[in-house]
GROMACS .gro file of C-alpha atoms in nm:
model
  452
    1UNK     CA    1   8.709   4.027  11.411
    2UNK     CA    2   8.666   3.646  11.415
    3UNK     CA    3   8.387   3.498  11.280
    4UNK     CA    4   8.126   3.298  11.479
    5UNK     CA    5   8.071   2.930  11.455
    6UNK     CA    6   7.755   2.992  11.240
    7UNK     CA    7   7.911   3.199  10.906
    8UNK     CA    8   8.177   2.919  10.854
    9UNK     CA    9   8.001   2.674  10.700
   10UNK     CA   10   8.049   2.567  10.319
   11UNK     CA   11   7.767   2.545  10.092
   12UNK     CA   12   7.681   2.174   9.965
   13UNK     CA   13   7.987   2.042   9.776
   14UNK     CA   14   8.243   2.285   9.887
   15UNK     CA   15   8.388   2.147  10.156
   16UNK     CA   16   8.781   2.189  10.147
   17UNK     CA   17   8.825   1.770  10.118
   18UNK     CA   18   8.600   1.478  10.076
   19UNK     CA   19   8.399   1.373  10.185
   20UNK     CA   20   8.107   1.626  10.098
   21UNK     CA   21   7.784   1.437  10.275
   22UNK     CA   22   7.784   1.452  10.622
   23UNK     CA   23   7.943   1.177  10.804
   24UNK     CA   24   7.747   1.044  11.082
   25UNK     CA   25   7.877   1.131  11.378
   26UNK     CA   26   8.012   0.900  11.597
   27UNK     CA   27   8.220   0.902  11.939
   28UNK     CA   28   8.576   0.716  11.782
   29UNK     CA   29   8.599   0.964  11.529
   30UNK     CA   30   8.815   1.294  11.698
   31UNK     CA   31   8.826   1.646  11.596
   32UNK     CA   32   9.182   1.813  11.649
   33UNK     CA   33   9.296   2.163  11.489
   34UNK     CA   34   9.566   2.405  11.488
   35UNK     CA   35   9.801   2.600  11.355
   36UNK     CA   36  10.080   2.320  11.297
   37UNK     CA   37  10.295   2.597  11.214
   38UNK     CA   38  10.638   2.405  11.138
   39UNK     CA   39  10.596   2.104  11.230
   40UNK     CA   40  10.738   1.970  11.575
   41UNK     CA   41  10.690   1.706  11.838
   42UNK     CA   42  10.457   1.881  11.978
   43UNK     CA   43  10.217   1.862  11.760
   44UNK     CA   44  10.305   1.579  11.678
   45UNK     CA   45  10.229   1.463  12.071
   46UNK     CA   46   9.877   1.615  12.029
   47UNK     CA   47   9.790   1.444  11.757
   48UNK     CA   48   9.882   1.097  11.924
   49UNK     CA   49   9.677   1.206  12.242
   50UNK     CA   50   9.410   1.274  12.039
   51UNK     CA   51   9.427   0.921  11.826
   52UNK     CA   52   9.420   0.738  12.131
   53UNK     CA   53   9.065   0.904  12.195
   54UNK     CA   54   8.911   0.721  11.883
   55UNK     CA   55   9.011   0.561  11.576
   56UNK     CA   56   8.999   0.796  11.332
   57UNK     CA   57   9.126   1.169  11.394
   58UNK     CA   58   9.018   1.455  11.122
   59UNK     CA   59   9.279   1.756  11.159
   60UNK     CA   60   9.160   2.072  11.078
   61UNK     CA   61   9.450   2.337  10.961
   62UNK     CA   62   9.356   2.657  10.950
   63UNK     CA   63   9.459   2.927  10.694
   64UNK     CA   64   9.719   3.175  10.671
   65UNK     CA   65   9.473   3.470  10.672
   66UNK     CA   66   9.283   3.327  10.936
   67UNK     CA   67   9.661   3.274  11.136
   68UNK     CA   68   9.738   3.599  11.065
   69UNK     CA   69   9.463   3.814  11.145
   70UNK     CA   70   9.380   3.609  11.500
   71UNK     CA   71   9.762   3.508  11.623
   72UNK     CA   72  10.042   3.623  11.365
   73UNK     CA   73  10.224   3.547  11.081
   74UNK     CA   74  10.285   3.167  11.020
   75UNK     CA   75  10.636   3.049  10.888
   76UNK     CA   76  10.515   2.774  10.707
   77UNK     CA   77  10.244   2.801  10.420
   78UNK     CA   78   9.935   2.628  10.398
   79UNK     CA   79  10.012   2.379  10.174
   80UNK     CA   80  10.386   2.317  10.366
   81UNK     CA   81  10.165   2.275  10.659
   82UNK     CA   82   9.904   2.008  10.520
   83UNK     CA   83  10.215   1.802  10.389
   84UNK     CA   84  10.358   1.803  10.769
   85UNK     CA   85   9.969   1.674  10.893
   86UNK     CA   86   9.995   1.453  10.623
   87UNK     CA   87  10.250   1.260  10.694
   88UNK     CA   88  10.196   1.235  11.040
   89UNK     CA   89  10.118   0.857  11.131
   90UNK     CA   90   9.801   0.911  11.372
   91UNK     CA   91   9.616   1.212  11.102
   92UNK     CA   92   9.373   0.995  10.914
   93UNK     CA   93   9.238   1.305  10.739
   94UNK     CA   94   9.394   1.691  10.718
   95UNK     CA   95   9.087   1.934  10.689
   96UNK     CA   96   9.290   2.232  10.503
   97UNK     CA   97   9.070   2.603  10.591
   98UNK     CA   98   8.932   2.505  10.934
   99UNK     CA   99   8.795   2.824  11.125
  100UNK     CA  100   9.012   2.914  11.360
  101UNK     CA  101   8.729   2.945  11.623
  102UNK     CA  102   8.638   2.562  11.629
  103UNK     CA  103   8.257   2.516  11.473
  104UNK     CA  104   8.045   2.248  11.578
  105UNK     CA  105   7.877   2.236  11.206
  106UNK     CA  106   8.241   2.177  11.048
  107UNK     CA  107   8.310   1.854  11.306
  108UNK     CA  108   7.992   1.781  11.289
  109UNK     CA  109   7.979   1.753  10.888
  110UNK     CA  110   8.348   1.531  10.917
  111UNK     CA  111   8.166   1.285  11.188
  112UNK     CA  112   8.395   1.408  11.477
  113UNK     CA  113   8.219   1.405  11.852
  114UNK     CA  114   8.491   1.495  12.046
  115UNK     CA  115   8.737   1.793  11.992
  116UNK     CA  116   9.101   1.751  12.164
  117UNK     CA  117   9.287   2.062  12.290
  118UNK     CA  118   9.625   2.085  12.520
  119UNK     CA  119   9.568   2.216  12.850
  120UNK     CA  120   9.662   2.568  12.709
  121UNK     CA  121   9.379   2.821  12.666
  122UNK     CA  122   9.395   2.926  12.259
  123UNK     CA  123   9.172   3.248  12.194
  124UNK     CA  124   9.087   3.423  11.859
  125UNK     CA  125   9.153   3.788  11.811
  126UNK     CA  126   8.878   3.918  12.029
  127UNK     CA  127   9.006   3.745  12.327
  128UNK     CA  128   8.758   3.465  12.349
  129UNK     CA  129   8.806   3.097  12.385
  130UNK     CA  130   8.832   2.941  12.023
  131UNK     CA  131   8.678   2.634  12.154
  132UNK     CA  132   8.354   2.803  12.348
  133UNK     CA  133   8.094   2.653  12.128
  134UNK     CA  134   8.222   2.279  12.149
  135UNK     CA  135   8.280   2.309  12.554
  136UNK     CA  136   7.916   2.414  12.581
  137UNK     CA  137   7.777   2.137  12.344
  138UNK     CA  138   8.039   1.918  12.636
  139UNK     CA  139   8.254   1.793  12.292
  140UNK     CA  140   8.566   1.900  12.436
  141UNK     CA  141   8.860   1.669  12.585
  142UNK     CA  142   9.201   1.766  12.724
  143UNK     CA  143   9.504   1.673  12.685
  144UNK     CA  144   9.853   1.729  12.824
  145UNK     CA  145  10.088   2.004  12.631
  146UNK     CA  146  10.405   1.808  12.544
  147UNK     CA  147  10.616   2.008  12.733
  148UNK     CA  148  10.971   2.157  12.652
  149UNK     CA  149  10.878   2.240  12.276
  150UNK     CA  150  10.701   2.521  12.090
  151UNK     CA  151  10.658   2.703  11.746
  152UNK     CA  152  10.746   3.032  11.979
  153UNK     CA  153  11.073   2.822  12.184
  154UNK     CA  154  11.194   2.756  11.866
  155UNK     CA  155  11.174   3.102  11.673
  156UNK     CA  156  11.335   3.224  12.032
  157UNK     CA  157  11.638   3.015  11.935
  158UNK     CA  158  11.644   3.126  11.618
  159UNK     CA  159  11.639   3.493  11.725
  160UNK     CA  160  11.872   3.429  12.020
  161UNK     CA  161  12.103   3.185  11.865
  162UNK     CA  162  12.147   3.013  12.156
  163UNK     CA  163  12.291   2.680  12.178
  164UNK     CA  164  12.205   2.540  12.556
  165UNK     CA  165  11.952   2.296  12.381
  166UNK     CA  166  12.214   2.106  12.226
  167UNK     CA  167  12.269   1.766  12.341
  168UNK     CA  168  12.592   1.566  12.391
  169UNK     CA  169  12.549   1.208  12.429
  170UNK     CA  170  12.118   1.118  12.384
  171UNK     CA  171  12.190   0.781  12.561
  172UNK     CA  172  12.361   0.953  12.849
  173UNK     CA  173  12.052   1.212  12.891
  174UNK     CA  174  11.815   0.917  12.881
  175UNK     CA  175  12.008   0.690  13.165
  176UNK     CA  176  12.011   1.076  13.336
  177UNK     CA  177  12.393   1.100  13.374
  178UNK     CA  178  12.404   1.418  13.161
  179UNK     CA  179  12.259   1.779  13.216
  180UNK     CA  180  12.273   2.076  13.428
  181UNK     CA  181  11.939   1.964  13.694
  182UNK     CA  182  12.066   1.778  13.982
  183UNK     CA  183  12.080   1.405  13.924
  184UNK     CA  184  11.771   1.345  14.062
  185UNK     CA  185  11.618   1.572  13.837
  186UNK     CA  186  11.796   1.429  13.570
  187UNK     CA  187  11.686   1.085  13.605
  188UNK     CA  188  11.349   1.223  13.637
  189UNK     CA  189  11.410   1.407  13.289
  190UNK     CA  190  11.543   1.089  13.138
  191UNK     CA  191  11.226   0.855  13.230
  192UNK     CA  192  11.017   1.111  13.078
  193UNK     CA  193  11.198   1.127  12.794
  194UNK     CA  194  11.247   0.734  12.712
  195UNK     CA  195  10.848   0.733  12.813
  196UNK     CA  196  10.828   0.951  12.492
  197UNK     CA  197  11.026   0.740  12.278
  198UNK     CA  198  10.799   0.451  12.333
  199UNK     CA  199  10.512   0.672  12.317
  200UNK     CA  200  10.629   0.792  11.972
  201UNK     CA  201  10.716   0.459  11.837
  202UNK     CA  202  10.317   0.325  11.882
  203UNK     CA  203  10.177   0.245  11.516
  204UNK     CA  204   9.884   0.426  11.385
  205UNK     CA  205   9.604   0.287  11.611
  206UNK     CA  206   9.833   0.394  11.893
  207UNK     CA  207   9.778   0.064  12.087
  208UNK     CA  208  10.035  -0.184  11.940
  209UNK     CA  209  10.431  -0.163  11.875
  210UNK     CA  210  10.539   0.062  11.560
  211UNK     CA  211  10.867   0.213  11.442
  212UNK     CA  212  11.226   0.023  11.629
  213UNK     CA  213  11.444   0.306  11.773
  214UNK     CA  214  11.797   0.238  11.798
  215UNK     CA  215  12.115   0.459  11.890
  216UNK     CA  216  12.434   0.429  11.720
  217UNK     CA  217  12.810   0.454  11.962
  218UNK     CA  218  13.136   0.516  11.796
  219UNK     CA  219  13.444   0.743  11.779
  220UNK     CA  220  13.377   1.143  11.737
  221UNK     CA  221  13.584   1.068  11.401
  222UNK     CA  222  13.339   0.782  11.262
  223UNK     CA  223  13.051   1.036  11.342
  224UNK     CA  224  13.182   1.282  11.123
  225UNK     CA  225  13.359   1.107  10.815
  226UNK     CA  226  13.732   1.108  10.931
  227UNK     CA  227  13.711   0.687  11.028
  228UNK     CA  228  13.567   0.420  10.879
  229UNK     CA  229  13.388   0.218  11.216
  230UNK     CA  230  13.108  -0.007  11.204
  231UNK     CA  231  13.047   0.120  11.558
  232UNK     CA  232  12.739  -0.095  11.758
  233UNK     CA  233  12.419  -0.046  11.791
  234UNK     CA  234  12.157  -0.056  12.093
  235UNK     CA  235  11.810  -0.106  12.089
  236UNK     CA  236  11.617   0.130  12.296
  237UNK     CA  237  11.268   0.076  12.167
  238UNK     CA  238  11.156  -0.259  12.009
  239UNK     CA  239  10.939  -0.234  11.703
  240UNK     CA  240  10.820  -0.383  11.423
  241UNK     CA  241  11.114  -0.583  11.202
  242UNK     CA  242  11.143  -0.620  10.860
  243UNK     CA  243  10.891  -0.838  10.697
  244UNK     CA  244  10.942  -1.148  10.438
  245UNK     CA  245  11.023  -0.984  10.096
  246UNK     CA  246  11.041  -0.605  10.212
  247UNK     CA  247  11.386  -0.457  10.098
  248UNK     CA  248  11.517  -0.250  10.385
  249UNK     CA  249  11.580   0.077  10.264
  250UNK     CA  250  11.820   0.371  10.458
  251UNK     CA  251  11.795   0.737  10.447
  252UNK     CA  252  11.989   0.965  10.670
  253UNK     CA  253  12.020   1.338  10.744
  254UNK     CA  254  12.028   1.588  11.051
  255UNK     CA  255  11.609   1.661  10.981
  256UNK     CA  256  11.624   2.009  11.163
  257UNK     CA  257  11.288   2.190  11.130
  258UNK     CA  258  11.151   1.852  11.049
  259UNK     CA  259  10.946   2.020  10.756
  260UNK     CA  260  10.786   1.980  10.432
  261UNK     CA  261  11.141   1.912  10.231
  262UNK     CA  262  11.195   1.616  10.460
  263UNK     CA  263  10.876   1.488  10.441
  264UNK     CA  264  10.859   1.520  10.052
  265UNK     CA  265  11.205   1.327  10.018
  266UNK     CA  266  11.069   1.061  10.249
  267UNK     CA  267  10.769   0.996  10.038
  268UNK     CA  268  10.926   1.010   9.744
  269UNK     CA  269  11.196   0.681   9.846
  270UNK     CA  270  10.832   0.556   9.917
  271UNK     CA  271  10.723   0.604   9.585
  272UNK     CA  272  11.032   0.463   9.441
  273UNK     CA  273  11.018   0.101   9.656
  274UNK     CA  274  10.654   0.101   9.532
  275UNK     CA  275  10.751   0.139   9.203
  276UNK     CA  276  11.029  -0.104   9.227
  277UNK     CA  277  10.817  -0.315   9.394
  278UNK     CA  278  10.586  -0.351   9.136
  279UNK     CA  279  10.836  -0.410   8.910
  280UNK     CA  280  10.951  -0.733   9.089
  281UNK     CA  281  10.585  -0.826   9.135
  282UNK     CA  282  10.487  -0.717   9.467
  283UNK     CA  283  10.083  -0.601   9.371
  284UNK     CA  284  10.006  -0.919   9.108
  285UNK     CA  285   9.680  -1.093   9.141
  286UNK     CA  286   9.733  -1.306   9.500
  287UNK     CA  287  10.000  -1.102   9.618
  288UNK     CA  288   9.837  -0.989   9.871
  289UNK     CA  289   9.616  -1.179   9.977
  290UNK     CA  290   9.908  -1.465  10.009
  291UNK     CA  291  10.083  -1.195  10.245
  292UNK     CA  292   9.789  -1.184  10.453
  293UNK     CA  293   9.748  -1.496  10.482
  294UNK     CA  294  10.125  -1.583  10.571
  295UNK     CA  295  10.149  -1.271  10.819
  296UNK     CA  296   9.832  -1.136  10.925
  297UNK     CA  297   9.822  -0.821  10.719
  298UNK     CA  298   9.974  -0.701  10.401
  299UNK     CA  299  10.258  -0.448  10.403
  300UNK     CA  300  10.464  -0.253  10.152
  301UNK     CA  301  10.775  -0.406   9.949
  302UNK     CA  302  10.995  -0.139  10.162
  303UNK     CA  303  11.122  -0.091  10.531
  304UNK     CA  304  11.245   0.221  10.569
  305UNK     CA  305  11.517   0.320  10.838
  306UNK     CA  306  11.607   0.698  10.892
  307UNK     CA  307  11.938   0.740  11.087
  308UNK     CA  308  11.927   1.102  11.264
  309UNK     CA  309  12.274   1.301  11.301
  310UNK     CA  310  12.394   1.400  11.657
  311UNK     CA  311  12.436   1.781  11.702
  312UNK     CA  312  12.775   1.816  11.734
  313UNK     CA  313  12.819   1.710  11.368
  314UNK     CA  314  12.539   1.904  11.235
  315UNK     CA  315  12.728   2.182  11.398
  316UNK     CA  316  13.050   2.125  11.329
  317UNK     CA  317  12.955   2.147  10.945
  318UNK     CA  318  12.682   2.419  10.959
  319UNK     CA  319  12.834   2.677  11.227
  320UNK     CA  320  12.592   2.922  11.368
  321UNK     CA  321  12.368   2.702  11.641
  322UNK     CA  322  12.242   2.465  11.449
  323UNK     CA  323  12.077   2.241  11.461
  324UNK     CA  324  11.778   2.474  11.587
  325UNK     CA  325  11.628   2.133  11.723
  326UNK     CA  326  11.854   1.904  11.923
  327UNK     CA  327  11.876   1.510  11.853
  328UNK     CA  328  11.601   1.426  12.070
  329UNK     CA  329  11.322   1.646  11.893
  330UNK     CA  330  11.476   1.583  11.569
  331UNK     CA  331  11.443   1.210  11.672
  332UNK     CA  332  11.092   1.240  11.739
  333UNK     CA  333  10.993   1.447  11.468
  334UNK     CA  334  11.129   1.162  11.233
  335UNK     CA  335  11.006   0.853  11.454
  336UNK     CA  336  10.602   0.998  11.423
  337UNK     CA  337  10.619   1.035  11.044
  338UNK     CA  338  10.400   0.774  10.866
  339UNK     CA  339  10.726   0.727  10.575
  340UNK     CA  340  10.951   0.541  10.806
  341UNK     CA  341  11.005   0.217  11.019
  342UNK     CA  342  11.309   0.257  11.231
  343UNK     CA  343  11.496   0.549  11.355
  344UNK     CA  344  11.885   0.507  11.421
  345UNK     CA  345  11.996   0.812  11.641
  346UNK     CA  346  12.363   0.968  11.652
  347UNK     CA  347  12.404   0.788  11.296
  348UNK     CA  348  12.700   0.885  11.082
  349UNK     CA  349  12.723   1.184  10.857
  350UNK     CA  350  12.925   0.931  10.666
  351UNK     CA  351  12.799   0.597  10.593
  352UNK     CA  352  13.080   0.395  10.530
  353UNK     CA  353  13.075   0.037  10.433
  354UNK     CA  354  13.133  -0.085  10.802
  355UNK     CA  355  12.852   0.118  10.906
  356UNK     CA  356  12.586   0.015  10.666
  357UNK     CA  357  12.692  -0.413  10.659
  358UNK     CA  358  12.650  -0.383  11.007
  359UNK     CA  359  12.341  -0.227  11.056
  360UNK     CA  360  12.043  -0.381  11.240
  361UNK     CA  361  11.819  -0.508  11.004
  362UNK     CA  362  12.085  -0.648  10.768
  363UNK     CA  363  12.240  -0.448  10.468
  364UNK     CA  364  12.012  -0.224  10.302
  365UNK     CA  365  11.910  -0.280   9.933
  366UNK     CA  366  11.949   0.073   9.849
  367UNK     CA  367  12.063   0.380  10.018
  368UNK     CA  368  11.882   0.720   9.892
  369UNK     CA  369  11.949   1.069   9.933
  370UNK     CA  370  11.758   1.417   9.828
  371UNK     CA  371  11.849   1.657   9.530
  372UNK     CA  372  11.973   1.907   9.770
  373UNK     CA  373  12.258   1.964  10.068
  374UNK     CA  374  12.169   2.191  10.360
  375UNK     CA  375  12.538   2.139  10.434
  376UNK     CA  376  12.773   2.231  10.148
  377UNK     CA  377  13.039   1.979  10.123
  378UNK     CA  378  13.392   1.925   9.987
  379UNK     CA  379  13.346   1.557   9.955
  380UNK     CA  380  13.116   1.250   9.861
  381UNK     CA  381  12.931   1.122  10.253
  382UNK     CA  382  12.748   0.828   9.996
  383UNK     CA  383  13.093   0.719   9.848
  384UNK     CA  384  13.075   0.359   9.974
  385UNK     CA  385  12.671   0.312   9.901
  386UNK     CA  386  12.832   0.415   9.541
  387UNK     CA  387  13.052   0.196   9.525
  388UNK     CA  388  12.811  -0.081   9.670
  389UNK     CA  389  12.620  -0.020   9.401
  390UNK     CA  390  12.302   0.034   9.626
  391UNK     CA  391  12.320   0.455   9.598
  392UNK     CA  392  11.974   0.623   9.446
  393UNK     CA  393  11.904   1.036   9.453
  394UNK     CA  394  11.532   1.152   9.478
  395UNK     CA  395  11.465   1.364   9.157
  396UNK     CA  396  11.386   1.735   9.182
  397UNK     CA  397  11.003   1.817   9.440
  398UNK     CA  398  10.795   2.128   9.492
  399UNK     CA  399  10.940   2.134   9.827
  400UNK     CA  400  11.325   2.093   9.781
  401UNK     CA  401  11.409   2.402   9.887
  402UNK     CA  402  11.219   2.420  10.232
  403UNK     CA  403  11.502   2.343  10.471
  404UNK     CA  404  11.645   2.479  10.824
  405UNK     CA  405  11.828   2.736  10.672
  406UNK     CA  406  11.533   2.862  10.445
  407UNK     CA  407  11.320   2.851  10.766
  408UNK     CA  408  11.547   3.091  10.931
  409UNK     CA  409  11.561   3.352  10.687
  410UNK     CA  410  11.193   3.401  10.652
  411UNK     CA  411  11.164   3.453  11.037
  412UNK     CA  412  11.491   3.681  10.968
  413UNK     CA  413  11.292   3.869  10.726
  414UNK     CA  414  11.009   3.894  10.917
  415UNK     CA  415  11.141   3.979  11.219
  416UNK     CA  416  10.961   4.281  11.345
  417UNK     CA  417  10.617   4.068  11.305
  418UNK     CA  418  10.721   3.761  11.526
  419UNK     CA  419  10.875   3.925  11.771
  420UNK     CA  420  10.524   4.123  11.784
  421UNK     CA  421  10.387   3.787  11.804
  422UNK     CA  422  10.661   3.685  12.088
  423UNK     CA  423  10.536   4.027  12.262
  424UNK     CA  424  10.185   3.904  12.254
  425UNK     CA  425  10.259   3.544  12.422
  426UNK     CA  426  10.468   3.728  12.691
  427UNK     CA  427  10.822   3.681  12.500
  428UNK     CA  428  11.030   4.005  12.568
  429UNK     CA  429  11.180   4.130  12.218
  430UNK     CA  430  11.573   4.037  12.111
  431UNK     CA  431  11.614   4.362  12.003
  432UNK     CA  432  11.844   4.483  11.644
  433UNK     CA  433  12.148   4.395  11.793
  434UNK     CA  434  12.127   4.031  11.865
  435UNK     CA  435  11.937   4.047  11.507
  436UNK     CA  436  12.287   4.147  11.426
  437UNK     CA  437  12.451   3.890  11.533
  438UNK     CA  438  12.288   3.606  11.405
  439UNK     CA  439  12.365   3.767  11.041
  440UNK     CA  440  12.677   3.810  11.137
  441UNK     CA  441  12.745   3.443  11.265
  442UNK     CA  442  12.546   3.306  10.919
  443UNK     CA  443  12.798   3.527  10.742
  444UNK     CA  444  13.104   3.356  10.920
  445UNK     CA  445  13.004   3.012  10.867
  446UNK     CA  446  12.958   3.091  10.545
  447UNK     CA  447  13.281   3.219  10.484
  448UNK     CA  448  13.403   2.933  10.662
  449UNK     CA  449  13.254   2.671  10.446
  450UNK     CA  450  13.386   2.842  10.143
  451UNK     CA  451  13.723   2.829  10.211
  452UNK     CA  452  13.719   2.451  10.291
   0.00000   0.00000   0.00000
């Protein structure tokens, strides 16, 4: 049984986060809440609609009991799921243990007026509307579902192991010269799409330019590692640039199941340019307030830019269908998080000297890279950053280990309970044999990498 509204609230000073006085309540502050079970654009969309409301959004996540006893098991934990609100650019505060009916004393005590929703109708175990008691106190605003995407879409594909979201050529979906609608519908699909881009790439009040996204053409062989091709680059979304003294940083990776490990490795090349940046004086006395008054605003000491892998490389090293997410999600998973200031699509698995001289924003002072590979290789991608003397690793996180592949074998193990939870959402059951499969096609590409 779900709870009511009234036997959630904490006692004085136990509120999950600060603050614990009531904040007075006020009509730019927004309520939003969820699940945010691995994190996806979706959410991500929801939580942009939502900023736009106001200018400060409070995100209530609820727990995995609470998950579990009103919709299903999560795949994510609790605390993999705060780090994904966390890092998203519009969140100003994640509210960790949020009832999963929505209270009016719990957005009430964080200051929030309105509550934002997608036009989807979310009930608790009982069947009832989770958001009753903020609809009849007329605190309740709608917004569009991002369409296309889903926690259950994307467990389907992992069950399924399909491979008809994969993308060719992003640039050729967004001029709508490639997919199976007819071209009409395909230039429909591509407006919508490059709408989302720019949508995506707003800063954090949602109302001025943020993040640059760019897309990277060369040969199939300079995608992989097989050529050495500086390639060019195109603009699709202009953003902010590189500011005076900020060392532009790159990061790359295919960032399927944009989750917790990604989002710990990008904060932790954050941590780093901080550090570094204090080193070479960036926080002294007057540092500051000389940038603001030269710019506008202070910034940090680094620019990151995060180059995203097309899917026919990911796949062509990891077998099986991945990635689970094509470019395009993967894209916008990356382009929302709060850690980064340009995303480079279709970028290289290799970055070879060509590549990273001729990048947009000029040569990067460092090039970093996580303590672990989702994709086992037989040689060095980072060879020329090496031997540029601009290479860094991330040390050892709590989340290292939280990649695709780990994501996929706890819905493997699990299987029984979310396909229940398909069953409930109208999702007819795979079934044991095309559970099978899908061991049986993570067993080949293993094999396969092994023997290269």
């Amino acid at each position: 049984m779900a709870a009511d509204s009234s036997t959630q609230v904490p006692p004085p000073g136990q509120w999950p986060v600060d603050p614990q006085e009531d904040v007075p309540v006020s009509k730019d502050r927004v309520w939003i809440d969820g699940c945010f079970d691995f994190s996806h654009h979706g959410h991500a969309g929801a939580m942009l609609q939502a900023r736009s409301r106001g200018t400060e959004l409070c995100v209530g996540i609820h727990s995995d009991e609470d998950i579990l006893a009103n919709k299903g098991p999560t795949v994510m934990t609790l605390k993999e799921r705060v780090a994904a609100v966390d890092a998203c650019r519009w969140a100003t505060l994640s509210i960790p243990h949020a009832p999963y009916v929505t209270s009016l004393p719990w957005i009430s005590h964080y200051g929030c007026h309105y509550v934002v929703h997608g036009d989807d109708i979310t009930s608790d175990s009982n069947g009832e509307d989770c958001y009753r008691f903020v609809k009849a106190a007329d605190r309740f605003l709608v917004v569009k579902r991002t369409p296309g995407i889903s926690t259950t879409d994307l467990v389907g594909r992992m069950l399924l192991c399909t491979r008809t979201h994969f993308i060719r050529s992003l640039t050729k979906v967004l001029a709508g010269e490639e997919g199976s609608d007819s071209p009409e519908e395909r230039k429909v699909i591509g407006r919508d799409m490059m709408q989302r881009l720019k949508d995506y790439a707003l800063d954090e009040t949602t109302r001025a330019p943020g993040p640059g996204v760019w897309s990277w053409a060369a040969s199939v062989a300079a995608r992989g590692h097989e050529a050495e091709d500086g390639g060019s680059f195109s603009n699709l979304v202009a953003g902010k640039q590189p500011r005076p003294g900020q060392h532009v940083v790159y990061v790359d990776g295919g960032f399927d199941l944009f989750s917790s490990g990604h989002i710990e490795f990008l904060r932790k090349v954050v941590e780093a340019e901080e550090e570094a940046g204090r080193a070479r004086g960036w926080y002294d006395d007057g540092a500051a307030t000389r940038r603001v008054a030269d710019e506008g605003e202070d910034y940090g000491p680094a620019y990151i830019v995060a180059g995203v892998h097309d899917d026919e490389v990911i796949n062509r090293w990891k077998g099986v269908n991945y990635p689970i997410m094509n470019i395009f999600e993967r894209g916008l998973c990356v382009l929302q998080c709060r850690y980064i200031h340009t995303v480079i699509f279709s970028a290289p698995f290799t970055p070879t000297k060509a590549y990273l001289t001729n990048l947009p924003h000029r040569t990067p002072h460092r090039v970093y890279h996580g303590p672990t590979a989702f994709m086992p290789l037989t040689y060095d991608p980072y060879s020329a950053a090496r031997e540029m003397g601009i290479f860094r690793e991330v040390g050892a996180h709590d989340f290292q280990g939280v990649n695709a592949e780990q994501i996929v074998q706890r819905i493997m193990k699990s299987r029984e309970l979310y396909e229940e939870r398909q069953r409930v959402k109208g999702v007819k059951g795979i079934g044991e044999e095309a559970v099978r499969r899908r061991e049986e096609m993570e067993r080949e590409a293993e094999r396969k990498r092994g023997s290269t």
